[in-house]
mmCIF file of C-alpha atoms in Angstrom:
data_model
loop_
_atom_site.group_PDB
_atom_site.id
_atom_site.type_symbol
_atom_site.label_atom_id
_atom_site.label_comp_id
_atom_site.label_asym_id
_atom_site.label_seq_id
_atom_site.Cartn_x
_atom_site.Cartn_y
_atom_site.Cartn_z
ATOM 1 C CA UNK A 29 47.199 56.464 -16.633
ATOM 2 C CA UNK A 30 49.568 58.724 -18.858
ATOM 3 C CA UNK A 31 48.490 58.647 -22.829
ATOM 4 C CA UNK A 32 51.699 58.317 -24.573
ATOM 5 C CA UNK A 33 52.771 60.353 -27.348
ATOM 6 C CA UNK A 34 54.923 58.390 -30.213
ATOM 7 C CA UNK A 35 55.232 61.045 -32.887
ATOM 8 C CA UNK A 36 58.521 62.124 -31.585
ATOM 9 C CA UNK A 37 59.810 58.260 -31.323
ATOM 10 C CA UNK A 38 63.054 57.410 -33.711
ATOM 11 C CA UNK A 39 61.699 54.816 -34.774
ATOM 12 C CA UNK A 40 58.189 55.442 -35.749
ATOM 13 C CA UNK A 41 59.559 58.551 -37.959
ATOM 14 C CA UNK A 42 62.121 55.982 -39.619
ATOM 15 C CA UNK A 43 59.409 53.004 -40.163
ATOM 16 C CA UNK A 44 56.461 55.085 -41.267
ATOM 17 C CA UNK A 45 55.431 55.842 -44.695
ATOM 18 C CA UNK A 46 54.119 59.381 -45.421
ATOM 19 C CA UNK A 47 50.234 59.256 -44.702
ATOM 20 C CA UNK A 48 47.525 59.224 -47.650
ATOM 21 C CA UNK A 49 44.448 60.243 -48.283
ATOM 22 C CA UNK A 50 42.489 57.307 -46.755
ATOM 23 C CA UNK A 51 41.419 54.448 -49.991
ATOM 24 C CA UNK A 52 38.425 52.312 -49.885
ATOM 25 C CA UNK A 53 38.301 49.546 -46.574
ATOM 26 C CA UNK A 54 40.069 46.351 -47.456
ATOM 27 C CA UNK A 55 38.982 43.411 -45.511
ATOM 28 C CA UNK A 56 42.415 41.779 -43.914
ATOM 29 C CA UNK A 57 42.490 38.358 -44.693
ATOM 30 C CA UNK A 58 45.229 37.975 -41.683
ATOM 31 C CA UNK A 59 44.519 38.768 -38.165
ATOM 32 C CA UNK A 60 47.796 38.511 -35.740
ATOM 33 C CA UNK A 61 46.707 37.958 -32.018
ATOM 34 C CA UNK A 62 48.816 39.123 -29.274
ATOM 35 C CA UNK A 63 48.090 38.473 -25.849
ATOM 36 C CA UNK A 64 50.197 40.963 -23.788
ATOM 37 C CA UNK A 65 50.068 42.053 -20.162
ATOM 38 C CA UNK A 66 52.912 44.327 -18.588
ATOM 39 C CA UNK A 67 54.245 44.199 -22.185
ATOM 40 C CA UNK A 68 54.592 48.472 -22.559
ATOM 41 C CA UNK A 69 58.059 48.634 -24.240
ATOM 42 C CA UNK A 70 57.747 46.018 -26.758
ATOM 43 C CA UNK A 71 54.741 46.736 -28.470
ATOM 44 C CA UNK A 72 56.257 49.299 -30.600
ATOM 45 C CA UNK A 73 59.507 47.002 -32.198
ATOM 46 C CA UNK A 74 56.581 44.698 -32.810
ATOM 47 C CA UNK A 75 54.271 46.247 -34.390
ATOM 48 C CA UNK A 76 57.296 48.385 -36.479
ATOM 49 C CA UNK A 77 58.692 44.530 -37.334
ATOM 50 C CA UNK A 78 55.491 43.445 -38.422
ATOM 51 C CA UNK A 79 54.277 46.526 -40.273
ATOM 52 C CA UNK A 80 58.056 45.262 -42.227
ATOM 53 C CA UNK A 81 57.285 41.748 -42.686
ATOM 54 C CA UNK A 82 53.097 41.918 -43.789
ATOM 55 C CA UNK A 83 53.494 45.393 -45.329
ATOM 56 C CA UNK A 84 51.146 48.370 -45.138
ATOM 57 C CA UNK A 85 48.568 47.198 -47.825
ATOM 58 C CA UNK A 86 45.731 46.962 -45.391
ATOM 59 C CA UNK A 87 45.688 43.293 -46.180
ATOM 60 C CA UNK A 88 46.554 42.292 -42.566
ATOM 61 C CA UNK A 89 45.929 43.810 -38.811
ATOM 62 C CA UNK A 90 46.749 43.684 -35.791
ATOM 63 C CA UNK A 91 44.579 43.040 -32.779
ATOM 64 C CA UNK A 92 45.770 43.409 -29.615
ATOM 65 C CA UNK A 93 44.048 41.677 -26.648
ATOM 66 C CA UNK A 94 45.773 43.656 -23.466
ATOM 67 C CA UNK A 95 44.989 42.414 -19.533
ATOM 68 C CA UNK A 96 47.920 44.531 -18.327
ATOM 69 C CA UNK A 97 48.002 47.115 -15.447
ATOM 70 C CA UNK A 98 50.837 49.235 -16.418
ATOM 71 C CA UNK A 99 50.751 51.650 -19.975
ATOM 72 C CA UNK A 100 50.686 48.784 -22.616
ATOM 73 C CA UNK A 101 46.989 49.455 -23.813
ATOM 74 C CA UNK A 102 47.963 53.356 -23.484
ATOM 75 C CA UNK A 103 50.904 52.479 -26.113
ATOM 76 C CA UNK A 104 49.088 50.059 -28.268
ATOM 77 C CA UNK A 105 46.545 53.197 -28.898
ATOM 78 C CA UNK A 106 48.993 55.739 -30.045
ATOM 79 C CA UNK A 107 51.231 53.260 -31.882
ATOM 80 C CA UNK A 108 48.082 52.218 -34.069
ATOM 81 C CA UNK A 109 47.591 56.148 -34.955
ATOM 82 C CA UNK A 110 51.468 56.492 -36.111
ATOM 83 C CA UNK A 111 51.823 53.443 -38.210
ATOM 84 C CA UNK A 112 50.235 51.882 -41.423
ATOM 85 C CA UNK A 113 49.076 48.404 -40.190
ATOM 86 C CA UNK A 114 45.792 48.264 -38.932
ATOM 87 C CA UNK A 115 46.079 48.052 -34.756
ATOM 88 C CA UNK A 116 43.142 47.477 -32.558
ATOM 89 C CA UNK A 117 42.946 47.057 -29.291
ATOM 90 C CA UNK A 118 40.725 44.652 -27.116
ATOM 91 C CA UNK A 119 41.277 45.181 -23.432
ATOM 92 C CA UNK A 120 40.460 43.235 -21.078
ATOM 93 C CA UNK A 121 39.865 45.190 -17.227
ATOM 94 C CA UNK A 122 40.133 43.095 -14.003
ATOM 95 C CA UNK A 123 36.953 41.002 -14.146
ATOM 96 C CA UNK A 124 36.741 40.314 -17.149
ATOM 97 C CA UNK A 125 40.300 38.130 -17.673
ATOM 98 C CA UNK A 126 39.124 34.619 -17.804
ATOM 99 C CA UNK A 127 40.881 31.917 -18.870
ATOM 100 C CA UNK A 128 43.771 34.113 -18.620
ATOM 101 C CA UNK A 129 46.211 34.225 -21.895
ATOM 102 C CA UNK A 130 44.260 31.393 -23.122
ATOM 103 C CA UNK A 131 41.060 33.324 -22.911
ATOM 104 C CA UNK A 132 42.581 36.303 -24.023
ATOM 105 C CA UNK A 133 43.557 34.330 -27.562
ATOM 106 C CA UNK A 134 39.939 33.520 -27.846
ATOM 107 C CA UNK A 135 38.854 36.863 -27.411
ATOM 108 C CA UNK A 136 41.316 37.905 -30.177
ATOM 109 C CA UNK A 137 40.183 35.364 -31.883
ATOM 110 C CA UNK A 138 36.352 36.171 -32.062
ATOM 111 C CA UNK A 139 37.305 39.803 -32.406
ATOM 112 C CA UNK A 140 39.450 39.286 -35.427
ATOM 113 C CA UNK A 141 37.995 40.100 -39.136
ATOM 114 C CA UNK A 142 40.228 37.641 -41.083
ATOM 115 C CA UNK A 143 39.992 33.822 -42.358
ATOM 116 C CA UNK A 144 43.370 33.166 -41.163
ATOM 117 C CA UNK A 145 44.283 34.075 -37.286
ATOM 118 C CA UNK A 146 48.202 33.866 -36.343
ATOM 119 C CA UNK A 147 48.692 33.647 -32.667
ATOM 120 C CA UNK A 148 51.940 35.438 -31.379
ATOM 121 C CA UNK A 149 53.435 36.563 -27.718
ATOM 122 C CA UNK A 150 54.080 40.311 -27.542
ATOM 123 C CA UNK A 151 57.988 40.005 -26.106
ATOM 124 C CA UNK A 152 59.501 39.438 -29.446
ATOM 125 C CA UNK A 153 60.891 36.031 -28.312
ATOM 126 C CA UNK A 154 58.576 34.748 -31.346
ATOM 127 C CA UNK A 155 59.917 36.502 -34.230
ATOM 128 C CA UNK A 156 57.538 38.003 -36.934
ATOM 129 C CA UNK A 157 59.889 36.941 -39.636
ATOM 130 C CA UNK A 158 58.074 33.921 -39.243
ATOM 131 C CA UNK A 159 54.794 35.184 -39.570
ATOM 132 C CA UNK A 160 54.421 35.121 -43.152
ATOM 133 C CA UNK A 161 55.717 31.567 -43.329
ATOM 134 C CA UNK A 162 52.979 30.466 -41.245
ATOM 135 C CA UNK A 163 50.507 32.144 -42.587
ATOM 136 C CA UNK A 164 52.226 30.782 -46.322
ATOM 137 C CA UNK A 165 52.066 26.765 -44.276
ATOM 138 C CA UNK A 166 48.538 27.070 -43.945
ATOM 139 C CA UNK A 167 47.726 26.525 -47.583
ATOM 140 C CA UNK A 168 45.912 23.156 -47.487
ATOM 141 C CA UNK A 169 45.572 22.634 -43.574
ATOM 142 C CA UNK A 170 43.744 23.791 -40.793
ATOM 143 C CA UNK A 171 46.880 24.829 -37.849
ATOM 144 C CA UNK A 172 50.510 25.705 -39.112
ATOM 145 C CA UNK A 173 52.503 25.765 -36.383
ATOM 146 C CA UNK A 174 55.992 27.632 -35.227
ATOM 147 C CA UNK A 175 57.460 24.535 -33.483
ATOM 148 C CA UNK A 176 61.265 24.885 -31.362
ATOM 149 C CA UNK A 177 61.234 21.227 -31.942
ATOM 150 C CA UNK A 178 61.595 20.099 -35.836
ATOM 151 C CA UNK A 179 64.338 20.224 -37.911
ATOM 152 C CA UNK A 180 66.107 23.546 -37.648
ATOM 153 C CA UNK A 181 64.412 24.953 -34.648
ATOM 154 C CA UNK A 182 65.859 26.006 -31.445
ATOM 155 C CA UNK A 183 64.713 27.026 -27.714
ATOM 156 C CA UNK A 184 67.772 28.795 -26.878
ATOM 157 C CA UNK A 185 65.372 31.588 -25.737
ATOM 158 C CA UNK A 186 63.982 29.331 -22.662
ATOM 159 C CA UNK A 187 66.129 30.536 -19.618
ATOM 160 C CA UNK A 188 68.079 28.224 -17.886
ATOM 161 C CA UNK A 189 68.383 24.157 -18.247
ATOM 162 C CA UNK A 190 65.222 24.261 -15.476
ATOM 163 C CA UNK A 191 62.822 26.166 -18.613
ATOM 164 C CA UNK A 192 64.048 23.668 -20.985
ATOM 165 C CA UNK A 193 63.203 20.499 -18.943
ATOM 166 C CA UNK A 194 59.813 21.519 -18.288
ATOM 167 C CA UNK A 195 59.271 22.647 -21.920
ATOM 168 C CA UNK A 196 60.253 18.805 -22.590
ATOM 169 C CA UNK A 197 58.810 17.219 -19.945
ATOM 170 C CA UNK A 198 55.172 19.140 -20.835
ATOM 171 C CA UNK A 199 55.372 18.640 -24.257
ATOM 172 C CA UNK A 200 56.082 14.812 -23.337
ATOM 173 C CA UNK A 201 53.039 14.149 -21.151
ATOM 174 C CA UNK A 202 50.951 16.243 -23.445
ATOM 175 C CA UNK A 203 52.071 13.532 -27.048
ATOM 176 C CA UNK A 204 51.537 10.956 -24.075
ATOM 177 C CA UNK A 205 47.754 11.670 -23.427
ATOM 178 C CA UNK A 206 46.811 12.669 -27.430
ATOM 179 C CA UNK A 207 48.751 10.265 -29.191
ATOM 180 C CA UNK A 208 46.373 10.756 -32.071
ATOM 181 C CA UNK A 209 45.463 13.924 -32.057
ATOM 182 C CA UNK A 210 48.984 15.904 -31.265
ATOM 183 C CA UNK A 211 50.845 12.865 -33.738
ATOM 184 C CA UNK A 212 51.531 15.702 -36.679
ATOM 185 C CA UNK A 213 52.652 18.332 -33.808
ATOM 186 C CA UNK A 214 56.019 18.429 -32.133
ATOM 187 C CA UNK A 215 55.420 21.317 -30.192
ATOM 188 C CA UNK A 216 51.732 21.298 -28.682
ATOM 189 C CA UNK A 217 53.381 23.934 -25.785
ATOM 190 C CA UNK A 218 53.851 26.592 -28.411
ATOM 191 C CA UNK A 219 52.093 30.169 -28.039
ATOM 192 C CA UNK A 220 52.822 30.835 -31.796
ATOM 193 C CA UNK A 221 50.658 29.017 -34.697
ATOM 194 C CA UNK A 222 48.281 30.026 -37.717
ATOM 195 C CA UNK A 223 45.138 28.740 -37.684
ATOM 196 C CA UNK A 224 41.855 28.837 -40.291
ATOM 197 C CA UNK A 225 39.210 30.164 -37.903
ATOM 198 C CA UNK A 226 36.355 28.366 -40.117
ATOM 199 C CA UNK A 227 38.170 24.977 -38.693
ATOM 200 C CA UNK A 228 37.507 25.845 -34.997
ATOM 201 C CA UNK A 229 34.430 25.568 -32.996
ATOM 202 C CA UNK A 230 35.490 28.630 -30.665
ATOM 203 C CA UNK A 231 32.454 27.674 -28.152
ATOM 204 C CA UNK A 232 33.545 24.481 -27.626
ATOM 205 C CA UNK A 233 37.158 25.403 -25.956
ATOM 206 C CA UNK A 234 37.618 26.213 -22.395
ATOM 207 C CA UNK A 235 41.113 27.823 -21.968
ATOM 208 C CA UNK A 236 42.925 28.171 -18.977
ATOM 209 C CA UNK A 237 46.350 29.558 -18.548
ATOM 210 C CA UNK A 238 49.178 29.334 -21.341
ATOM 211 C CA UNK A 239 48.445 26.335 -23.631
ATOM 212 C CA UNK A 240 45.885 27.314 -25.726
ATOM 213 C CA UNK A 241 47.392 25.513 -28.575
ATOM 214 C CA UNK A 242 47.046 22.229 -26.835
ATOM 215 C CA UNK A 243 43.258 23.129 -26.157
ATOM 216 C CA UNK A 244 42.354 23.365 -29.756
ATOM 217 C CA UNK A 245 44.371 20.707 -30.932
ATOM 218 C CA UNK A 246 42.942 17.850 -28.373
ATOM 219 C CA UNK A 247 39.414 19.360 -29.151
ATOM 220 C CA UNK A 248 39.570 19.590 -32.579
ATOM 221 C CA UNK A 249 40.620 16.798 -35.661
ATOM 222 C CA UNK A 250 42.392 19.131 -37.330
ATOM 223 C CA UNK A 251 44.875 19.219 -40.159
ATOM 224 C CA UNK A 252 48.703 20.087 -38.962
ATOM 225 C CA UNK A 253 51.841 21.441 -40.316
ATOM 226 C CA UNK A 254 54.949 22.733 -38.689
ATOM 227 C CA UNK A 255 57.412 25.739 -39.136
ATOM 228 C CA UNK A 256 60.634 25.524 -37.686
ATOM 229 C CA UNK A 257 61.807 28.596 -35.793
ATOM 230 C CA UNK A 258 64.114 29.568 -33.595
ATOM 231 C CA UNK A 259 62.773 30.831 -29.955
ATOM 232 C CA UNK A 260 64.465 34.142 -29.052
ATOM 233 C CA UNK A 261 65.562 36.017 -25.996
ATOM 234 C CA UNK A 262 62.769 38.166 -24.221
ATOM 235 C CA UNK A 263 63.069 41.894 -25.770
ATOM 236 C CA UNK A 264 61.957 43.404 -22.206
ATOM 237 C CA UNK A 265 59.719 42.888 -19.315
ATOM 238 C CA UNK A 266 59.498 39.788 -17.264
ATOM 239 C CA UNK A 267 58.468 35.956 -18.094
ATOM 240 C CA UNK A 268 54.787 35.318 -17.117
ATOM 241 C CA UNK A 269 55.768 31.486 -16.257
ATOM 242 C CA UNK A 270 55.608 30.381 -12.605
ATOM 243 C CA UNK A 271 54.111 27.434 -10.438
ATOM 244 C CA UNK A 272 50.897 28.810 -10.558
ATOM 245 C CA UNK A 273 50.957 28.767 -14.361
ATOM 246 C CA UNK A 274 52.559 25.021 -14.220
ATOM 247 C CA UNK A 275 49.302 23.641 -11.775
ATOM 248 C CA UNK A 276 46.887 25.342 -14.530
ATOM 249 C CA UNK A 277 48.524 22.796 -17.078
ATOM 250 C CA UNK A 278 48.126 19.664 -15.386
ATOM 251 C CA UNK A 279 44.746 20.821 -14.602
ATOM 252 C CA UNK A 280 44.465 21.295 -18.096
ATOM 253 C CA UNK A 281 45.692 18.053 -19.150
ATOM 254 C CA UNK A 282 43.108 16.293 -16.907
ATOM 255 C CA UNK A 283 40.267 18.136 -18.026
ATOM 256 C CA UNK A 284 41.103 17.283 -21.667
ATOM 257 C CA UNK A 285 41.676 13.915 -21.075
ATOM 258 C CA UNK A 286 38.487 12.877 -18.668
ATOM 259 C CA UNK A 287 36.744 16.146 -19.045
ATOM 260 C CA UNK A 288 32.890 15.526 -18.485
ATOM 261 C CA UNK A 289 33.719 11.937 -17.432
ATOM 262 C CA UNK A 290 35.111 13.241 -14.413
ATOM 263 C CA UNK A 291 32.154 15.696 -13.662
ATOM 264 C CA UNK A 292 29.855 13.109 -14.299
ATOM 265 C CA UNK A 293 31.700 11.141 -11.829
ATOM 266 C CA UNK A 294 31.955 13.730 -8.615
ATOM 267 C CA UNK A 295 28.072 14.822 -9.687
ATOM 268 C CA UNK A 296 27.236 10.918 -8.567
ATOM 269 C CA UNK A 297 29.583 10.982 -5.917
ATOM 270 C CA UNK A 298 27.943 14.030 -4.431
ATOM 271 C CA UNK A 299 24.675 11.830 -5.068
ATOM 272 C CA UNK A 300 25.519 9.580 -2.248
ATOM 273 C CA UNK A 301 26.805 11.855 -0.203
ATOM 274 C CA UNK A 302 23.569 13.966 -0.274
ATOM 275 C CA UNK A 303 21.697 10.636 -0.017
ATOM 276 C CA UNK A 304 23.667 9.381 3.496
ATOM 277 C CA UNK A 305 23.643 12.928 4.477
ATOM 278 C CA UNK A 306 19.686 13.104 4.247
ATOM 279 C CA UNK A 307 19.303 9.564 5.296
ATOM 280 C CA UNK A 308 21.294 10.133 8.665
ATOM 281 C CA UNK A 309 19.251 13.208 9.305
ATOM 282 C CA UNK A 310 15.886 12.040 9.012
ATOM 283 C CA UNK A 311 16.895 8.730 11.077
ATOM 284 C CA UNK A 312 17.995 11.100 14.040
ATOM 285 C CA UNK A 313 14.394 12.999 14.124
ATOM 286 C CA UNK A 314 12.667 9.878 14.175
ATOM 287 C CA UNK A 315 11.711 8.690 10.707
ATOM 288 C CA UNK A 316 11.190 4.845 9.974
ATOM 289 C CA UNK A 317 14.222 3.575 7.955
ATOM 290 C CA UNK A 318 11.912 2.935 4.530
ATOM 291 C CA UNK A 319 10.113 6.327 4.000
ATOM 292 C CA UNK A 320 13.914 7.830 5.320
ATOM 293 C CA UNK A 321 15.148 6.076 2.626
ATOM 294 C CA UNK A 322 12.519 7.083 -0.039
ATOM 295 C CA UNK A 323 12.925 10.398 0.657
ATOM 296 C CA UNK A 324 16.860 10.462 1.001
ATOM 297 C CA UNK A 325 16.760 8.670 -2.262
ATOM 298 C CA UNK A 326 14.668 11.392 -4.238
ATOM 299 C CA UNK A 327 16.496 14.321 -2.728
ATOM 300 C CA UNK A 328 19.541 12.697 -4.082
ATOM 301 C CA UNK A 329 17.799 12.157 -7.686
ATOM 302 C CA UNK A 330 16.904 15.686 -7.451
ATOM 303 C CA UNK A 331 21.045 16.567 -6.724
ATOM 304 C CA UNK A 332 22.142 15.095 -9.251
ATOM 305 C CA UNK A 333 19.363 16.213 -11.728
ATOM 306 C CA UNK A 334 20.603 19.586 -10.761
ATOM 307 C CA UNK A 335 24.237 19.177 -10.713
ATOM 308 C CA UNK A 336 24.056 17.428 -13.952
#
């Protein structure tokens, strides 16, 4: 892979401040997660329009968490030694992607130094305008978040009336099985939201695909405000949404509603299968029926004991 040179780029001479003589470490008291993969030409415009909107104080950062396979991680690195704002870079090589953007937010998550963690996709269709208003929201609750849904928001960004029916129909099902929990949030489907990191209990979520929002909200009784904004149009690259993607959310939804319910369920169904499995077996060689069914019956016990 090519490292990429930026010190030539337009607009990294236009955006960047002469450099300093480096001042004491400041502790950023906002982290910004980005989850990108395949996302090489827009991490510059948003770091640029970020380094804008939080300033170059030193007070705020960056951290990129990067699963890609083209140059994006090769760009995040030389962007982060042309600009002010702090930019790191967590990436993620094949093998080590679980939970896939979900996962990826929690690794920027417990990789980020600051109290306050904004969550943000790296195609610009979230615009970081809104950042500060978020992070200016969470005063006095736990989750702020950017919702397409309230007041003056708008998903004229989703392509195509297809996009915009699943958006609903998700965000329906998902207010359908948390009445309680979700009842302050009209968006629960959003990738963009401020959250204290003191109010989570990162161990106790298990992300899979897009909706990591929805994960910490059903998981957590948290505090929740909203932030109207206004969904843009993808800067470049390609949408990450596909059927794949749309089966990892209803298997989502069903692990946050039943969660260990279910497992506890299939564990004793495997129980009795292991049990008339054994019992058959010993039966056919011969065994009398009651020590075939003592023993089937303790292997079973021993399953399960397992399993569980």
């Amino acid at each position: 892979m090519s490292t990429i040179d930026l010190k030539d780029d337009p607009r990294i001479a236009a955006s960047v401040a002469p450099r300093r003589g480096q001042g004491p470490a400041v502790r950023p008291t906002t982290s910004v997660v980005v989850p990108t993969y395949n996302e090489q030409d827009n991490v510059v415009p948003l770091v640029l329009a970020l380094q804008e909107v939080l300033g170059r104080d030193g007070r705020h950062e960056v951290v990129f968490v990067d699963d890609s396979d083209d140059a994006t991680p090769d760009v995040v690195r030389a962007v982060s030694r042309e600009v002010d704002l702090p930019v790191r870079l967590v990436h993620r090589a094949v093998g080590q992607r679980q939970g896939g953007l979900g996962g990826a937010v929690i690794a920027g998550i417990r990789a980020s130094s600051a109290e306050t963690v904004v969550v943000m996709d790296g195609d610009l269709q979230h615009p970081p305008a809104t950042v500060p208003l978020l992070v200016a929201a969470l005063r006095g609750h736990d989750v702020a978040v950017a919702s397409r849904y309230c007041e003056d928001g708008g998903a004229d960004g989703l392509a195509g009336g297809l996009r915009h029916a699943v958006s609903r129909a998700s965000t329906w099902s998902a207010k359908a099985l948390f009445p309680r929990r979700l009842r302050d949030c009209t968006d629960p489907m959003t990738g963009f939201f401020a959250v204290r990191r003191s109010a989570l209990d990162v161990d106790r979520l298990e992300p899979m695909g897009f909706k990591i929002l929805l994960e910490i909200l059903a998981r957590h009784p948290l505090r929740v405000t909203e932030v109207p904004f206004e969904f843009g149009e993808r800067h470049a690259g390609e949408s990450k949404a596909d059927l794949r993607q749309g089966l990892l959310f209803v298997r989502q939804l069903l692990n946050l509603r039943a969660g260990r319910m279910v497992r506890f369920g299939l564990v004793g169904l495997t129980g009795l299968a292991v049990n008339l499995a054994c019992m058959a077996l010993l039966l056919a060689v011969g065994v009398h029926y009651l020590p075939a069914s003592v023993l089937a019956t303790e292997v079973a016990i021993v399953s399960n004991f397992l399993l569980q």
